[in-house]
Amino acid sequence: MAREEAQRTDDHRVRVQTPPGWSVSLLGRPLTVLGRLRRDGNGSDGKRKMERSFALKSGAVRWMDVPAGNRRGLSDYYPHLMPSVGFGKSSSRVYRCRSETKRYITSPRVAETLVRILRGKRKSCQLFLECNPGPGILTRALLESGAKVIALESDKTFIPQLKSLGKKVNGRLEVVYCDFFKLDPRSRGILTPPIMTSDMLFQYLGIEAQPWSKGAPLKAIGILPPKNERNALWKLLHDLYSCTSVYKYGRVELNLFITEKECRKIMANPQNPGLYQALSVLCQIACGIKLLHTESCLSFGTYTANGQLAKQKHRESLEQNLCFIQLTPHKDLFTGTLTPFNYDVFFHMLRQCFMKRGAKLIDHLHSLSPIDAMHILKQIKKNKDVKVIDMYPEDFQHLFETIECYKDDNYKWLYDDFMEDVII
Amino acid sequence: MSAVRWGRGAAGFGRALWPAGAPGLLAEEGALGGVWGRKRSSTASPCEQDRRKDWGHAELLEVLKARVRQLQAEGVAEVTVKRVAKRVAVARAPEAGGAQPPRQAQAGAEGAAPMLSSRWAQKLDDDQRLMERRKQRLEGKLQKHVEKVAWQKQLRSEPRLLSRKLASQLQHWEQGAPRSPWEEQLAQLLQEAPQGWSGEAAAAPADRGPESRLEGQRQRLLSFFECCLLTGNLPLAHHLLVTHHSKSQQQRLLTLSMYNMVMLGWARQGSFKELMYVFFMLKDAGLAPDLRSYAAALQCMGRLDQDAGTIRRCLKQMAQDGLQLQGLFTAVPLSAEERAELLRAVRKAKPAFTPPRPPVPPPQVNTSPLLREIYAKQDPTVSYPRLHLSLKELQGLFRQQLRVEMATTVTVESVEKVPLLTKEVLHARKTLAGLRTRWRTALYRELQETKESEAHAAREGRLSLFPYLCLLSEKEIVGLLLQTLQALPAQGESLLFLAHELGLRVFKRKQLRNEVQELEQRYSKYLHLLASDTQVAEPCLPRQHWEALGAPEAPHEQPWPVSVVVQLGKQLAEVLVRAAQMPSSLAAPRSPGTLIPVLYHVYSFRSFRQIGILKPHPAFTQLLETAAERTLTFESTDVPMLCPPLPWTSPHSGAFLLSPTKMMRSVEGSQQHQLLLERCPPAELHGALDALTQLGNCAWRVNGRILDLVLELFTDKGCPRLGVPAPPSEAPRPPEGRQAPKGCLLPEVSPAEKAEMRRELARRLKVAREMQSLRADALYRLSLAQHLRHRVFWLPHNMDFRGRTYPCSPHFNHLGSDLARALLEFAQGRPLGPHGLNWLKIHLVNLTGLKKRESLQARRDYADELMEDILDSADRPMTGRKWWMEADEPWQALACCMEVAQAVRAPDPTAYVSHFPVHQDGSCNGLQHYAALGRDSVGAASVNLLPLDLPQDVYSEVAAQVEVFRRQDAEQGVRVAQVLEGFISRKVVKQTVMTVVYGVTRYGGRLQIEKRLREIHDFPQDFVWEASHYLVRQVFNSLQEMFSGTRSIQRWLTESARLISHTGSAVEWVTPLGIPVIQPYHRDSKVMIKGGLQSLTFSSSVDTSQKPNTLKQKNGFPPNFIHSLDSSHMMLTALHCYRKGLTFVSVHDCFWTHAADVAVMNQVCREQFVRLHSQPILHNLSRFLIKRFCSDPRTSKSIWVSRLMDTLLSVPKAGTFNLEQVKHSTYFFS
């Protein structure tokens, strides 16, 4: 029937500050666009889809037909939002109707730099999972340095080229028609490549799951899809916290190219409140983030879905920088109260808090937990005027743990599975 | 509580921001156009001048002087100072300045500019403007403050007029009031021709552009005034009228009906002075008074006993305006008392005047050729059915129903098992009772506070919710809120839904009519037509009888705009959130005794959107569960009626006794179909009105034996296989709610295992939730059934926007599942007669789902073979062989078994009085209509339009056709076709074939087939996608082959709809029975309600000012059109069955009657199908659409219109099928 949205004026009132410790090269760009970060992040298609399922349809009729107190759960009642590309039921259809542009590494110079960063002086046979290698410039460079590479390519047009490359290197290259960023779609219908489950993929590759405490089973390299970086990030975080998908196989280390804009956001903290958001907290709690390299967008080639080299139209995107960051999941992420069993409450808490970022924490606590808010604040040793954007990621974790371990009350959270947040 | 406080804070902030803009603007105009100042101040009404004389003005001067000093200090030239000083003088009447048309003010500004030509002066001017702006802000603030104080003292009643001439007249009139009576003034005023721009205003509605955007605001305003009148807040309505009138921007929103409404209010009170004010304003707005305006004025004069001269002049003027005196009595809706006053006034002027009789409805005859027989007079063959109850019994039932509706709610005892009354339960109940008492008090208080603040807002000239809140008594609202709290599910409810429902409930309750006595008399007379022991002079239809008994109904009130409904509901929800509190000791036994809220406002995130949810505290849910109270509360309109419903006499009167019901339901908030219905000549709707009345007049009773059996299962463990949901105790329960199972916190359990535990928990919770909702649904149905056991009841009907009929009561009706249907039987019995038993047997076999392709005789024989099983099922349903449980529709089969058993055991089966409804189903009814439309021979045969020895099954035939194609492809070496060998069956294609008629696309069809293929275990699952893709193509091809006419008609309809939508209109048509249909699909428009707990944003697809949604219009047209045809067929059958004295009800294309009458019904059904399709339906449609969409000369040049014209003219050609053959087709409906 309808949905509503809370006022989110805060999102658009973002102050821009220079993040401390930010390298000068990163600040080369004008900062004006940052004022609209949230909207940019949504991506236009996400917005469109939401509006579609937003109509006040025959609500009253349904209302009448279904007795009060007996209405089906919200999740049934509202038609689910069409999940974004890659999580769709019929992947093939979604995939076809969308002309997606992807970035690829086309410059040998960049490839060399990356190999230097990733390999260092090592000569050993390391395993890399390269996502969407495209023309295979980096693949070649990696192979030349003596590494083993699994290339997951979601675009069929590149596959023959990559396979022929693989023939030359004596089995050190495995090419799979697969889309890494769309692994394990949410609603499982029929999966046709390039959409796969991680189980299918890893079984095929013969990679065994490693315990969380062990090191990374493999290193993944890729470029976040430019259209929906945030969606991809949310999905990765979701997988990470729930210990599913690729993270079921251990602490996979991600080496990703990400736009500078997003990069700053995930590294933000209360010292740059303009950029600070739920994603920042989640990223920083879960992983160690290292900025390895920065490269201008110009060094990348952009291809449309059918493998055509696309012209870069927007000046803005040309001037942008891409940051190469390393995300290593913390070894002790799940040793405390936060576990894959209750991470969703943590997610919910953060999303709720950052909905009105300028508000006081205490106001949010009332909508999160029936426990006396003053009491909680006392326990985490914050005063009652503390604002959401004043809380460091660790503070949020502490807050979560405090509530989750609260002894006196029978009911700790107002959140329940019924409200299960749909991410992306 | 603080969650709420936070919300309130936000609301307060919004409130403070509200009245910006206008005062500042006015002040600026006054300042710039200084020359006009004095004159204008004289036009201001005395009251305002008085007000400004008080302290506010002195202070203002002080402040401004301070500003001047500041300016001097900044070294600004003297000239500026002078100007400022002048401005101070002007500021005396800043408000009046605003009344000047802005154009003149601008002219003033332009005139001032050349005076200062030098650059220096220019700069000064700039500086000064800046200062001025600051000053204005200050001034505005002051002004507001002054005004606020004044408003608190009194509401405004004197208007500020835009026309100076009128204004001076008004002033003159006021001053001279003692000498020249007001009425003289009125007469003079009336003679004034409306000003020049009135023509423009009158023409405005035709211009749909920006006007339509104002429409929503107008609706709001009108409903506000209406509510004010209803709740006796007339001065407030007047106040708002005046404030709106005085601002040209807002004046555009005012329409004649608003002025009239306020005027009528004053007339009822006999307040001539205020009435005159409104009249002045009306004139001022350039509107021409109409009959209603005159009626109000005359009524007022009547009440005040004015002298004849004035009245005469008034009447004369009325005649000059071209309005008929008779019209006052015929065209204006008046109560008896108002009528008398009006007449008194008129008689003073014209003593001989006799009012025309209450308009006798002119003999209206329905012109549809299909209905000619129905409305033919004096047909001796007619034998309308009567009820089995006597007049006295029926009158008693009427009084029962009246009591129910006056109470507005029905309390029903739950059929849930009685809990053991342990100490715990009793304690919980006591706690709950205590809490409720506390909440009641708190709610009263909150409500009053809210009302106060809303009243304050209204006084400030805002459209607040105050009058809406006054519609129901505080007690009623508090009751409503407590009921809502009680029914709130544990997982919470979206705030938007809650608000919407609360708002609607208030609206529905306020609509209750109040002329109970009159109703009772009329109804009692009406019953003479239906009762078993009375006579009427002439047999006629219920509606005709009802109409003959009295005047038609007063016109109904307009529904409120959705935004008002939601806003009101939200306000009430907020009251509830603030008021409902409980001691914290309930939640945490050890905590100190502070109060905590019961309701929390939480968010759920759907992607980047947040949904606000109101959620009860888990402890409260727990308390409710423990207390296990055994009552359920329903709105009286959600429960079947206890007496025959009122016959439908117009699109908005019929069904329930007191609560008005709409004949046509549509998407919430949609208005366009109501407008169409109202514009439609009443006689054209007779077919629909009578059919609905007739469906509603069928008396029902509960099948007690089935109910007993179901209840037994229900209170025990349930039986999901038989459609009896299991109690929550059977659900897979997570050990400790959301809390983690033990292993979850242990560090040695690996993260992956914890993730697995989480998934398992989520799965269990999901199952439990689904079970719970099914359970509650069944609980409502069964409790109502239990409540109605041993009673006779009626299910009033209305229809959707295409004409398909539905019972009004949502929980318990004959449209539901197998279980729901089995619980019902006809209250009126009929002896089986010679063939009745046979039909019972055939019906029983039909219910099992076996022998679908056998002849009737074969089915009957099959029943005879199984007689032992049948008797066993009837006698020992739960302990015997349980044959019935294997049937497709087990509960109905069981009921039928029992009926058969009783009949065969009766001494004379033909005399056995049966109450059991026997069904006859159309075989793929949509395709039947398409085949008949296209006269498709092949198609007609496969959907049983041709008389054949055995029933045909279209699904099997499509499957066979697909198989033919498959074999061809397989021979060609198509891989999929080879894989599919042996897998193509009726079942695989059935759903797709069935839904193709209703517009399923290839995409949807593929998903359906995919599902079927997945169910086949030995089908190689790797091929599912490819195979389903292939199959759906073949199904469509087969249908194309078999129903060539059908597909071309579908395409024609789709294309027409697409083009119509492109011309900017919604698709509209008229069913063969004359019901106008319009598709309510428009592009979404957003509605936002700000402030309070959260802002609510929702979009509505029914905003007619938006362009039509082409995709929906186009995809919706073919199925909607076919539905309008099948509903026409059903209604025709219903009406003809009624003439033959049959009991008839329907579930769309499934017709029900007594076993004895099945043959008659079948005959009628076939005849009417032939009659219906003998009409040139498609040509009529084409003609209608051309007239409606292509005849406007303004648009005829548009490319879309000419293309539409071409399409419409090429009606698909019909095939060669001879329709008459249907009359002999046994299996047409079977």
GROMACS .gro file of C-alpha atoms in nm, chain B residues 929-1164:
model
  236
 1353HIS     CA    1  -1.628  -1.468  -2.280
 1354TYR     CA    2  -1.342  -1.414  -2.520
 1355ALA     CA    3  -1.450  -1.707  -2.735
 1356ALA     CA    4  -1.803  -1.571  -2.749
 1357LEU     CA    5  -1.680  -1.221  -2.830
 1358GLY     CA    6  -1.466  -1.346  -3.114
 1359ARG     CA    7  -1.710  -1.621  -3.218
 1360ASP     CA    8  -1.414  -1.857  -3.214
 1361SER     CA    9  -1.531  -2.203  -3.318
 1362VAL     CA   10  -1.230  -2.399  -3.199
 1363GLY     CA   11  -1.196  -2.201  -2.880
 1364ALA     CA   12  -1.569  -2.219  -2.811
 1365ALA     CA   13  -1.564  -2.595  -2.830
 1366SER     CA   14  -1.277  -2.625  -2.587
 1367VAL     CA   15  -1.444  -2.408  -2.323
 1368ASN     CA   16  -1.778  -2.587  -2.352
 1369LEU     CA   17  -1.977  -2.334  -2.546
 1370LEU     CA   18  -2.070  -2.614  -2.786
 1371PRO     CA   19  -2.311  -2.888  -2.682
 1372LEU     CA   20  -2.099  -3.199  -2.659
 1373ASP     CA   21  -2.146  -3.531  -2.483
 1374LEU     CA   22  -1.852  -3.489  -2.253
 1375PRO     CA   23  -1.713  -3.181  -2.086
 1376GLN     CA   24  -1.412  -3.038  -2.261
 1377ASP     CA   25  -1.108  -2.934  -2.074
 1378VAL     CA   26  -0.926  -2.643  -2.223
 1379TYR     CA   27  -0.614  -2.703  -2.019
 1380SER     CA   28  -0.574  -3.056  -2.146
 1381GLU     CA   29  -0.629  -2.933  -2.497
 1382VAL     CA   30  -0.370  -2.664  -2.471
 1383ALA     CA   31  -0.135  -2.922  -2.325
 1384ALA     CA   32  -0.208  -3.148  -2.623
 1385GLN     CA   33  -0.145  -2.866  -2.866
 1386VAL     CA   34   0.182  -2.783  -2.693
 1387GLU     CA   35   0.276  -3.146  -2.717
 1388VAL     CA   36   0.216  -3.136  -3.094
 1389PHE     CA   37   0.451  -2.840  -3.125
 1390ARG     CA   38   0.703  -3.007  -2.900
 1391ARG     CA   39   0.710  -3.320  -3.106
 1392GLN     CA   40   0.773  -3.119  -3.420
 1393ASP     CA   41   1.058  -2.938  -3.255
 1394ALA     CA   42   1.202  -3.255  -3.110
 1395GLU     CA   43   1.214  -3.404  -3.456
 1396GLN     CA   44   1.395  -3.094  -3.570
 1397GLY     CA   45   1.647  -3.169  -3.302
 1398VAL     CA   46   1.566  -2.894  -3.057
 1399ARG     CA   47   1.734  -3.003  -2.737
 1400VAL     CA   48   1.480  -2.863  -2.490
 1401ALA     CA   49   1.193  -3.015  -2.679
 1402GLN     CA   50   1.360  -3.352  -2.650
 1403VAL     CA   51   1.424  -3.311  -2.281
 1404LEU     CA   52   1.063  -3.220  -2.222
 1405GLU     CA   53   0.933  -3.544  -2.364
 1406GLY     CA   54   0.673  -3.690  -2.132
 1407PHE     CA   55   0.662  -3.390  -1.900
 1408ILE     CA   56   0.395  -3.178  -2.066
 1409SER     CA   57   0.077  -3.224  -1.871
 1410ARG     CA   58  -0.242  -3.041  -1.792
 1411LYS     CA   59  -0.103  -2.938  -1.458
 1412VAL     CA   60   0.203  -2.772  -1.605
 1413VAL     CA   61   0.007  -2.541  -1.830
 1414LYS     CA   62  -0.312  -2.491  -1.630
 1415GLN     CA   63  -0.225  -2.184  -1.430
 1416THR     CA   64  -0.074  -2.006  -1.725
 1417VAL     CA   65  -0.372  -2.074  -1.950
 1418MET     CA   66  -0.608  -1.958  -1.681
 1419THR     CA   67  -0.424  -1.635  -1.621
 1420VAL     CA   68  -0.346  -1.552  -1.982
 1421VAL     CA   69  -0.702  -1.434  -2.008
 1422TYR     CA   70  -0.635  -1.194  -1.729
 1423GLY     CA   71  -0.330  -1.054  -1.891
 1424VAL     CA   72  -0.040  -1.257  -1.760
 1425THR     CA   73   0.273  -1.176  -1.953
 1426ARG     CA   74   0.532  -1.415  -2.084
 1427TYR     CA   75   0.750  -1.325  -1.795
 1428GLY     CA   76   0.487  -1.412  -1.535
 1429GLY     CA   77   0.385  -1.718  -1.730
 1430ARG     CA   78   0.740  -1.843  -1.733
 1431LEU     CA   79   0.766  -1.811  -1.357
 1432GLN     CA   80   0.445  -2.010  -1.316
 1433ILE     CA   81   0.568  -2.288  -1.540
 1434GLU     CA   82   0.907  -2.286  -1.375
 1435LYS     CA   83   0.736  -2.349  -1.044
 1436ARG     CA   84   0.545  -2.644  -1.184
 1437LEU     CA   85   0.855  -2.795  -1.343
 1438ARG     CA   86   1.040  -2.771  -1.017
 1439GLU     CA   87   0.768  -2.974  -0.854
 1440ILE     CA   88   0.831  -3.260  -1.094
 1441HIS     CA   89   1.103  -3.457  -0.926
 1442ASP     CA   90   1.247  -3.652  -1.214
 1443PHE     CA   91   1.269  -3.352  -1.440
 1444PRO     CA   92   1.632  -3.258  -1.498
 1445GLN     CA   93   1.648  -2.938  -1.294
 1446ASP     CA   94   1.931  -2.794  -1.499
 1447PHE     CA   95   1.691  -2.744  -1.783
 1448VAL     CA   96   1.422  -2.572  -1.584
 1449TRP     CA   97   1.499  -2.226  -1.699
 1450GLU     CA   98   1.531  -2.310  -2.062
 1451ALA     CA   99   1.235  -2.544  -2.056
 1452SER     CA  100   1.005  -2.298  -1.888
 1453HIS     CA  101   1.109  -2.039  -2.139
 1454TYR     CA  102   1.033  -2.274  -2.421
 1455LEU     CA  103   0.705  -2.392  -2.275
 1456VAL     CA  104   0.561  -2.051  -2.213
 1457ARG     CA  105   0.628  -1.965  -2.573
 1458GLN     CA  106   0.452  -2.279  -2.685
 1459VAL     CA  107   0.156  -2.217  -2.457
 1460PHE     CA  108   0.112  -1.874  -2.603
 1461ASN     CA  109   0.142  -2.015  -2.954
 1462SER     CA  110  -0.113  -2.284  -2.880
 1463LEU     CA  111  -0.354  -2.032  -2.742
 1464GLN     CA  112  -0.297  -1.823  -3.051
 1465GLU     CA  113  -0.380  -2.126  -3.262
 1466MET     CA  114  -0.691  -2.221  -3.069
 1467PHE     CA  115  -0.823  -1.882  -2.974
 1468SER     CA  116  -0.717  -1.670  -3.266
 1469GLY     CA  117  -1.009  -1.434  -3.210
 1470THR     CA  118  -0.923  -1.400  -2.844
 1471ARG     CA  119  -0.570  -1.289  -2.904
 1472SER     CA  120  -0.669  -1.032  -3.162
 1473ILE     CA  121  -0.933  -0.890  -2.930
 1474GLN     CA  122  -0.681  -0.873  -2.649
 1475ARG     CA  123  -0.438  -0.692  -2.869
 1476TRP     CA  124  -0.703  -0.453  -2.990
 1477LEU     CA  125  -0.805  -0.370  -2.635
 1478THR     CA  126  -0.447  -0.323  -2.525
 1479GLU     CA  127  -0.362  -0.098  -2.815
 1480SER     CA  128  -0.674   0.115  -2.766
 1481ALA     CA  129  -0.594   0.157  -2.398
 1482ARG     CA  130  -0.238   0.253  -2.476
 1483LEU     CA  131  -0.349   0.524  -2.716
 1484ILE     CA  132  -0.620   0.652  -2.485
 1485SER     CA  133  -0.368   0.679  -2.210
 1486HIS     CA  134  -0.136   0.870  -2.441
 1487THR     CA  135  -0.408   1.122  -2.509
 1488GLY     CA  136  -0.398   1.191  -2.139
 1489SER     CA  137  -0.715   1.021  -2.017
 1490ALA     CA  138  -0.787   0.719  -1.808
 1491VAL     CA  139  -0.967   0.442  -1.995
 1492GLU     CA  140  -1.339   0.450  -1.942
 1493TRP     CA  141  -1.623   0.236  -2.065
 1494VAL     CA  142  -1.977   0.132  -1.984
 1495THR     CA  143  -2.068  -0.228  -1.915
 1496PRO     CA  144  -2.355  -0.381  -2.112
 1497LEU     CA  145  -2.567  -0.326  -1.802
 1498GLY     CA  146  -2.488   0.042  -1.800
 1499ILE     CA  147  -2.238   0.068  -1.518
 1500PRO     CA  148  -1.970   0.325  -1.593
 1501VAL     CA  149  -1.619   0.196  -1.536
 1502ILE     CA  150  -1.299   0.394  -1.515
 1503GLN     CA  151  -0.953   0.258  -1.448
 1504PRO     CA  152  -0.800   0.426  -1.144
 1505TYR     CA  153  -0.438   0.403  -1.254
 1506HIS     CA  154  -0.249   0.725  -1.256
 1507ARG     CA  155   0.109   0.819  -1.208
 1508ASP     CA  156   0.200   0.844  -0.848
 1509SER     CA  157   0.176   1.169  -0.669
 1510LYS     CA  158   0.343   1.220  -0.339
 1511VAL     CA  159   0.162   1.326  -0.028
 1512MET     CA  160   0.361   1.433   0.272
 1513ILE     CA  161   0.246   1.493   0.623
 1514LYS     CA  162   0.506   1.660   0.832
 1515GLY     CA  163   0.570   1.706   1.195
 1516GLY     CA  164   0.494   1.503   1.502
 1517LEU     CA  165   0.634   1.160   1.565
 1518GLN     CA  166   0.766   1.132   1.214
 1519SER     CA  167   0.695   1.270   0.873
 1520LEU     CA  168   0.479   1.043   0.668
 1521THR     CA  169   0.527   1.030   0.296
 1522PHE     CA  170   0.316   0.818   0.077
 1523SER     CA  171   0.226   0.828  -0.283
 1524SER     CA  172  -0.110   0.776  -0.427
 1525SER     CA  173  -0.194   0.649  -0.770
 1526VAL     CA  174  -0.540   0.797  -0.775
 1527ASP     CA  175  -0.463   1.163  -0.817
 1528THR     CA  176  -0.658   1.243  -1.132
 1529SER     CA  177  -0.457   1.552  -1.199
 1530GLN     CA  178  -0.165   1.325  -1.270
 1531LYS     CA  179  -0.125   1.168  -1.610
 1532PRO     CA  180  -0.255   0.814  -1.645
 1533ASN     CA  181  -0.008   0.535  -1.588
 1534THR     CA  182   0.009   0.399  -1.939
 1535LEU     CA  183   0.152   0.062  -1.852
 1536LYS     CA  184  -0.118  -0.015  -1.603
 1537GLN     CA  185  -0.394   0.132  -1.814
 1538LYS     CA  186  -0.289  -0.079  -2.107
 1539ASN     CA  187  -0.225  -0.404  -1.923
 1540GLY     CA  188  -0.531  -0.359  -1.709
 1541PHE     CA  189  -0.782  -0.296  -1.981
 1542PRO     CA  190  -0.833  -0.646  -2.129
 1543PRO     CA  191  -0.880  -0.825  -1.797
 1544ASN     CA  192  -1.088  -0.545  -1.651
 1545PHE     CA  193  -1.306  -0.539  -1.957
 1546ILE     CA  194  -1.361  -0.914  -1.941
 1547HIS     CA  195  -1.439  -0.884  -1.572
 1548SER     CA  196  -1.696  -0.620  -1.648
 1549LEU     CA  197  -1.852  -0.867  -1.892
 1550ASP     CA  198  -1.854  -1.160  -1.655
 1551SER     CA  199  -2.004  -0.944  -1.386
 1552SER     CA  200  -2.273  -0.835  -1.630
 1553HIS     CA  201  -2.347  -1.197  -1.705
 1554MET     CA  202  -2.368  -1.276  -1.337
 1555MET     CA  203  -2.601  -0.984  -1.269
 1556LEU     CA  204  -2.828  -1.076  -1.556
 1557THR     CA  205  -2.846  -1.430  -1.430
 1558ALA     CA  206  -2.912  -1.307  -1.078
 1559LEU     CA  207  -3.196  -1.081  -1.187
 1560HIS     CA  208  -3.363  -1.344  -1.398
 1561CYS     CA  209  -3.328  -1.607  -1.130
 1562TYR     CA  210  -3.492  -1.365  -0.891
 1563ARG     CA  211  -3.788  -1.330  -1.124
 1564LYS     CA  212  -3.825  -1.702  -1.117
 1565GLY     CA  213  -3.822  -1.707  -0.741
 1566LEU     CA  214  -3.481  -1.869  -0.700
 1567THR     CA  215  -3.226  -1.812  -0.430
 1568PHE     CA  216  -2.911  -1.710  -0.607
 1569VAL     CA  217  -2.567  -1.601  -0.496
 1570SER     CA  218  -2.236  -1.603  -0.671
 1571VAL     CA  219  -1.865  -1.611  -0.623
 1572HIS     CA  220  -1.777  -1.435  -0.948
 1573ASP     CA  221  -1.806  -1.716  -1.203
 1574CYS     CA  222  -1.937  -1.974  -0.962
 1575PHE     CA  223  -2.313  -1.962  -0.920
 1576TRP     CA  224  -2.494  -2.102  -0.618
 1577THR     CA  225  -2.852  -2.209  -0.569
 1578HIS     CA  226  -3.065  -2.479  -0.406
 1579ALA     CA  227  -3.028  -2.832  -0.537
 1580ALA     CA  228  -3.384  -2.830  -0.659
 1581ASP     CA  229  -3.328  -2.524  -0.875
 1582VAL     CA  230  -2.998  -2.604  -1.039
 1583ALA     CA  231  -3.155  -2.694  -1.369
 1584VAL     CA  232  -3.350  -2.370  -1.385
 1585MET     CA  233  -3.047  -2.168  -1.292
 1586ASN     CA  234  -2.838  -2.338  -1.557
 1587GLN     CA  235  -3.095  -2.261  -1.819
 1588VAL     CA  236  -3.114  -1.896  -1.716
   0.00000   0.00000   0.00000
